[in-house]
Coordinates of C-alpha atoms and ligand atoms in Angstrom, one line a residue:
M218 CA 99.6 120.8 77.1
V219 CA 101.5 118.0 75.4
E220 CA 100.1 116.6 72.2
A221 CA 99.3 113.2 71.3
Q222 CA 101.2 111.9 68.3
A223 CA 99.8 112.6 64.9
Q224 CA 97.8 109.2 64.5
P225 CA 97.0 108.6 68.1
L226 CA 95.0 105.8 68.0
V227 CA 97.2 103.3 65.9
P228 CA 99.7 101.3 68.3
T229 CA 103.3 101.2 67.1
P230 CA 104.8 97.9 67.2
C231 CA 107.7 97.6 69.6
R232 CA 110.1 94.8 70.5
I233 CA 110.7 94.1 73.8
R234 CA 114.7 94.4 74.6
R235 CA 114.9 93.3 77.9
V236 CA 112.7 92.3 81.1
L237 CA 113.7 92.5 84.4
R238 CA 112.0 90.9 87.6
E239 CA 111.4 93.6 89.9
T240 CA 109.4 92.1 92.6
H241 CA 107.4 89.0 92.7
D242 CA 104.1 90.7 90.9
T243 CA 106.1 93.4 89.0
F244 CA 108.5 93.7 86.2
T245 CA 109.8 96.2 83.9
L246 CA 110.1 96.2 80.1
E247 CA 112.4 98.0 78.2
L248 CA 110.9 98.4 74.4
D249 CA 113.0 99.4 71.7
A250 CA 111.6 102.5 69.9
D251 CA 113.2 104.2 67.1
P252 CA 112.4 107.1 67.0
R253 CA 111.7 107.3 70.7
P254 CA 108.6 109.3 71.8
A255 CA 109.7 112.4 73.8
F256 CA 107.7 112.0 76.8
Q257 CA 107.4 114.1 79.8
P258 CA 107.7 112.7 83.3
G259 CA 103.9 111.8 84.6
Q260 CA 102.9 111.0 81.1
F261 CA 101.6 107.7 79.9
A262 CA 101.6 105.1 77.2
M263 CA 98.6 102.7 75.9
L264 CA 100.2 99.0 75.6
Y265 CA 98.6 96.8 73.9
V266 CA 99.2 92.7 74.3
L267 CA 98.1 91.6 71.0
G268 CA 95.0 89.5 71.1
V269 CA 94.3 90.4 74.9
G270 CA 93.9 94.0 75.6
E271 CA 95.1 97.6 76.0
V272 CA 96.0 99.0 79.3
P273 CA 97.5 102.6 80.3
M274 CA 100.7 102.5 81.7
S275 CA 103.1 105.3 82.6
Y276 CA 106.3 105.7 81.5
S277 CA 108.8 105.1 84.2
G278 CA 112.4 105.4 82.6
D279 CA 114.8 108.5 82.5
P280 CA 113.1 110.6 80.0
A281 CA 116.4 111.8 78.7
A282 CA 118.1 108.4 78.1
G283 CA 118.3 105.9 75.5
R284 CA 116.4 104.7 72.7
S285 CA 114.2 102.5 74.6
I286 CA 111.1 103.2 76.4
V287 CA 110.7 101.6 80.0
H288 CA 107.4 100.7 81.8
T289 CA 107.1 99.2 85.4
T290 CA 104.0 97.0 85.8
R291 CA 102.4 95.4 88.4
E292 CA 100.4 91.8 87.6
V293 CA 96.8 92.6 88.5
G294 CA 94.6 91.1 86.0
P295 CA 94.4 89.5 82.4
V296 CA 96.5 92.2 80.4
T297 CA 98.9 92.7 82.8
R298 CA 99.2 89.1 83.6
A299 CA 99.5 88.4 80.1
M300 CA 102.1 91.4 79.9
A301 CA 104.3 89.3 82.3
R302 CA 104.5 86.1 80.4
L303 CA 106.3 88.1 77.3
R304 CA 109.8 87.5 76.9
R305 CA 112.7 89.4 75.0
G306 CA 111.8 89.6 71.1
A307 CA 108.2 89.6 71.8
V308 CA 106.3 92.4 70.2
L309 CA 103.7 95.0 72.4
G310 CA 101.5 97.8 70.5
V311 CA 102.3 101.1 71.9
R312 CA 100.8 104.5 71.5
G313 CA 101.3 107.8 73.2
P314 CA 102.9 109.9 75.1
Y315 CA 99.4 110.9 76.6
G316 CA 98.2 113.3 79.4
R317 CA 99.7 116.0 81.6
P318 CA 102.9 115.8 83.0
W319 CA 103.8 116.6 86.8
P320 CA 104.8 120.2 87.0
I321 CA 108.7 119.9 87.4
A322 CA 109.6 123.2 85.5
E323 CA 107.0 125.2 87.7
A324 CA 109.0 123.5 90.6
G325 CA 112.4 125.3 90.0
G326 CA 113.9 127.0 92.6
E327 CA 111.6 125.3 95.2
D328 CA 111.9 122.4 97.4
V329 CA 110.4 118.9 96.2
V330 CA 108.6 116.4 98.2
L331 CA 107.6 113.2 96.3
V332 CA 105.4 110.9 98.2
A333 CA 105.2 107.2 96.6
G334 CA 103.5 104.1 97.4
G335 CA 103.9 101.0 96.0
I336 CA 103.7 100.8 92.2
G337 CA 103.3 104.6 92.6
L338 CA 107.2 105.0 92.7
A339 CA 107.2 104.0 88.8
P340 CA 105.2 106.8 87.4
L341 CA 107.2 109.1 89.7
R342 CA 110.8 107.5 88.8
P343 CA 111.0 110.0 85.2
A344 CA 110.4 113.1 87.5
I345 CA 113.4 112.0 89.9
H346 CA 115.5 111.6 87.1
A347 CA 114.7 114.7 85.4
I348 CA 115.1 116.6 89.0
A349 CA 118.6 114.8 89.5
A350 CA 119.7 115.7 86.1
R351 CA 119.2 119.6 87.2
R352 CA 119.7 119.2 90.9
G353 CA 121.1 122.7 91.3
D354 CA 117.6 124.3 89.7
F355 CA 115.6 123.0 93.0
G356 CA 116.1 123.5 96.7
R357 CA 115.5 120.1 99.3
V358 CA 114.4 117.3 97.4
V359 CA 112.8 114.8 99.3
L360 CA 111.7 111.2 98.4
L361 CA 109.1 109.2 100.7
Y362 CA 108.6 105.8 99.6
G363 CA 106.3 103.2 101.0
A364 CA 106.1 99.4 100.5
R365 CA 104.2 96.5 101.8
S366 CA 107.5 94.6 102.6
P367 CA 111.3 95.0 102.1
A368 CA 110.9 92.0 99.3
D369 CA 108.2 94.8 97.7
L370 CA 110.6 97.4 97.4
L371 CA 111.2 98.7 93.8
Y372 CA 114.3 99.9 92.2
R373 CA 116.8 99.3 95.1
R374 CA 119.8 100.1 93.1
D375 CA 117.8 103.7 92.4
L376 CA 116.7 104.3 95.7
D377 CA 120.9 103.9 96.8
R378 CA 122.2 106.2 94.0
W379 CA 119.5 108.5 94.8
R380 CA 120.6 108.7 98.1
T381 CA 124.2 108.5 98.0
S382 CA 125.1 110.9 94.9
T383 CA 122.3 113.0 93.8
G384 CA 121.6 115.0 97.1
I385 CA 118.0 113.5 97.3
E386 CA 116.8 112.8 100.6
V387 CA 115.4 109.1 100.4
G388 CA 112.9 107.9 103.3
V389 CA 112.1 104.6 103.1
T390 CA 109.2 102.9 104.9
V391 CA 107.4 99.3 104.9
D392 CA 104.3 98.1 106.3
R393 CA 105.6 95.1 107.5
G394 CA 109.2 94.7 108.5
T395 CA 111.2 91.4 108.6
P396 CA 113.9 90.2 111.3
T397 CA 116.6 91.6 108.8
W398 CA 115.1 95.0 107.9
A399 CA 116.7 97.6 110.0
G400 CA 114.9 100.6 108.5
N401 CA 111.2 102.3 109.0
V402 CA 108.1 100.2 109.6
G403 CA 104.7 102.1 109.2
V404 CA 102.7 103.7 106.6
V405 CA 104.4 106.5 104.3
T406 CA 102.3 109.3 105.2
G407 CA 103.9 108.8 108.9
L408 CA 107.1 110.2 107.3
I409 CA 106.2 113.4 106.0
A410 CA 105.7 115.4 109.4
R411 CA 109.4 115.2 109.8
A412 CA 110.3 115.4 106.5
P413 CA 112.9 117.9 105.8
F414 CA 111.7 120.8 103.6
D415 CA 110.1 124.1 103.7
P416 CA 106.2 123.8 103.1
R417 CA 106.2 127.6 102.4
R418 CA 108.4 126.9 99.5
A419 CA 107.7 123.2 98.4
T420 CA 105.7 121.7 95.6
A421 CA 104.7 118.3 96.5
L422 CA 104.4 115.2 93.9
I423 CA 101.9 112.0 95.2
C424 CA 101.5 109.0 93.4
G425 CA 100.1 105.5 94.8
P426 CA 96.7 104.0 96.2
E427 CA 94.2 106.4 96.2
V428 CA 93.7 106.8 100.3
M429 CA 97.4 106.7 100.6
M430 CA 97.2 109.9 98.1
R431 CA 94.5 111.2 99.9
F432 CA 96.0 111.0 103.7
A433 CA 99.6 112.2 102.3
A434 CA 97.9 115.4 100.7
E435 CA 96.2 116.0 104.1
A436 CA 99.5 115.4 105.8
L437 CA 101.2 117.9 103.8
R438 CA 98.6 120.4 104.0
A439 CA 98.8 120.1 107.9
R440 CA 102.6 121.1 107.2
G441 CA 101.2 124.1 105.4
V442 CA 101.8 123.2 101.8
P443 CA 98.6 124.6 99.6
A444 CA 96.2 122.3 98.0
A445 CA 97.3 123.7 94.6
R446 CA 101.1 123.1 95.2
I447 CA 100.5 119.2 96.0
W448 CA 100.1 117.2 92.5
V449 CA 98.5 113.7 92.4
S450 CA 98.2 111.5 89.5
L451 CA 94.9 109.6 89.4
E452 CA 94.3 106.3 87.7
R453 CA 90.5 105.4 86.1
N454 CA 90.1 102.8 83.4
M455 CA 90.7 104.2 80.2
K456 CA 89.9 103.1 76.5
C457 CA 91.0 105.9 73.8
A458 CA 93.2 107.8 76.0
V459 CA 92.6 110.8 74.1
G460 CA 89.2 112.2 75.3
L461 CA 86.9 110.9 72.8
C462 CA 85.2 108.0 74.5
G463 CA 84.1 109.1 77.7
R464 CA 85.5 105.9 79.6
C465 CA 87.7 108.1 82.0
Q466 CA 85.3 110.9 82.6
L467 CA 84.1 112.3 85.9
G468 CA 81.8 114.8 85.3
P469 CA 83.5 117.2 82.8
T470 CA 86.9 115.9 83.5
F471 CA 88.5 113.4 81.2
V472 CA 91.3 111.8 83.5
C473 CA 93.3 111.1 79.9
K474 CA 93.2 114.3 79.0
D475 CA 92.7 116.8 81.5
G476 CA 95.1 114.6 84.0
P477 CA 96.3 112.2 85.1
V478 CA 98.3 114.4 86.9
F479 CA 96.2 117.0 89.1
S480 CA 96.7 119.6 91.8
Y481 CA 95.2 118.6 94.8
D482 CA 92.5 121.2 95.3
R483 CA 90.8 119.9 91.8
A484 CA 91.5 116.1 92.7
E485 CA 90.0 116.3 95.9
R486 CA 86.6 116.0 94.3
L487 CA 87.5 113.7 91.8
L488 CA 89.1 111.2 94.2
A489 CA 85.5 111.2 96.1
V490 CA 84.1 110.0 92.7
R491 CA 84.1 106.3 92.4
E492 CA 85.3 104.2 89.2
L493 CA 82.3 103.2 87.1
Ligands
LIG153 C1 97.4 106.8 83.6 C2 97.8 105.6 84.2 C3 98.9 105.0 84.5 C4 99.2 104.1 84.7 N1 100.5 103.5 85.1 C5 100.8 102.3 85.6 C6 101.8 101.9 85.7 O1 103.1 102.7 85.6 N2 102.3 100.6 86.3 C7 101.2 99.6 86.4 O2 101.6 98.8 87.1 N3 99.9 100.4 86.6 C8 99.5 101.3 85.9 N4 98.2 101.9 85.7 C9 97.3 100.8 85.9 C10 97.0 99.8 85.1 O3 96.6 100.8 83.8 C11 96.2 98.7 85.3 O4 96.7 98.1 86.4 C12 95.4 98.0 84.1 O5 94.7 98.7 83.3 C13 95.0 96.7 84.5 O6 94.3 95.8 83.6 P1 94.5 94.4 83.6 O7 94.1 93.6 82.6 O8 95.7 93.7 84.0 O9 93.4 94.2 85.1 P2 91.8 94.8 85.3 O10 91.0 93.4 84.9 O11 91.6 95.9 84.5 O12 92.1 94.7 86.8 C14 92.0 93.5 87.5 C15 91.8 93.9 89.2 O13 93.0 94.7 89.6 C16 92.1 96.0 89.9 N5 93.2 97.2 89.4 C17 93.2 97.7 88.4 N6 94.1 98.4 88.4 C18 94.7 98.3 89.6 C19 95.7 98.9 90.3 N7 96.4 100.1 89.7 N8 96.0 98.8 91.6 C20 95.4 98.1 92.2 N9 94.0 97.1 91.6 C21 94.3 97.5 90.3 C22 90.8 96.2 89.2 O14 90.1 96.7 90.3 C23 90.3 94.7 89.4 O15 89.8 94.2 90.4 C24 98.1 102.9 85.3 C25 96.6 103.5 84.9 C26 96.6 104.6 84.4 C27 95.1 105.1 84.5
LIG154 S1 89.9 107.0 77.8 FE1 88.5 107.9 76.6 S2 88.1 110.0 77.0 FE2 89.6 109.3 78.5

């Protein structure tokens, strides 16, 4: 279990060092943090836009690099839209890290399959960095990534680098192609049946819309990956992020504290419970 910081509910003011526009509705913020909180891939922070509100946001940068923390955000509502208007030098309140990480150490020696849909690549990116840094500790590593269209693809430079210089096999697909798109067209779950990994020794990490995670988990199960070796990251509205307020509660489970990363044998039941 990863402990939250000493004063878990008090945000630390962090200045924006850089803003990167990723796609028409998605952007990445690099925030100065000194000292930088030590986070593990799959964990999240609570980001507070002053006077607007606070939202959970996964870390999406390299857990081993630099003095900044990195978050990639899709604009969907009031807080994320206000965040999108912030420029270099503006201040955000930040608290965390929170939650349980992806089980990367446990996957040592095994094949790893990462399946990402849309903004779901952001919470998986720290895991890919960590795996690439210790590439020799794993068997085959496969990243399957689906976006709505070529213009919606995130982290294009990373995708090229992972493909060419880290020994990670990268499969990319889009729901709708364009005349200049020469790659796969179709849903990301369609890539699972032919992906090069051994299901008897594979760990799978999935992040994306819930329906996509369900179909991906079922396709992995159909290939023979046990549900206990398939991991998904759940999104539920959150307020405290430390298991106090009950906002993210599903029965006896607190998504903020017991998750957001769950094995699919546990998450399958949770995914059936709709947001309150
Ligand atoms: C643990 C965790 C990690 C997260 N990591 C990320 C991340 O790395 N990047 C990121 O962009 N988001 C991430 N999210 C989602 C993010 O917290 C929400 O998008 C945010 O809270 C929306 O706040 P808002 O005020 O802008 O919109 P709201 O008013 O809360 O929502 C506006 C509308 O968008 C819908 N909506 C909310 N969230 C989503 C979503 N994720 N996808 C599609 N529709 C949505 C709502 O149902 C509502 O209809 C994460 C959530 C959790 C729980
Ligand atoms: S967000 Fe408060 S209990 Fe999970």
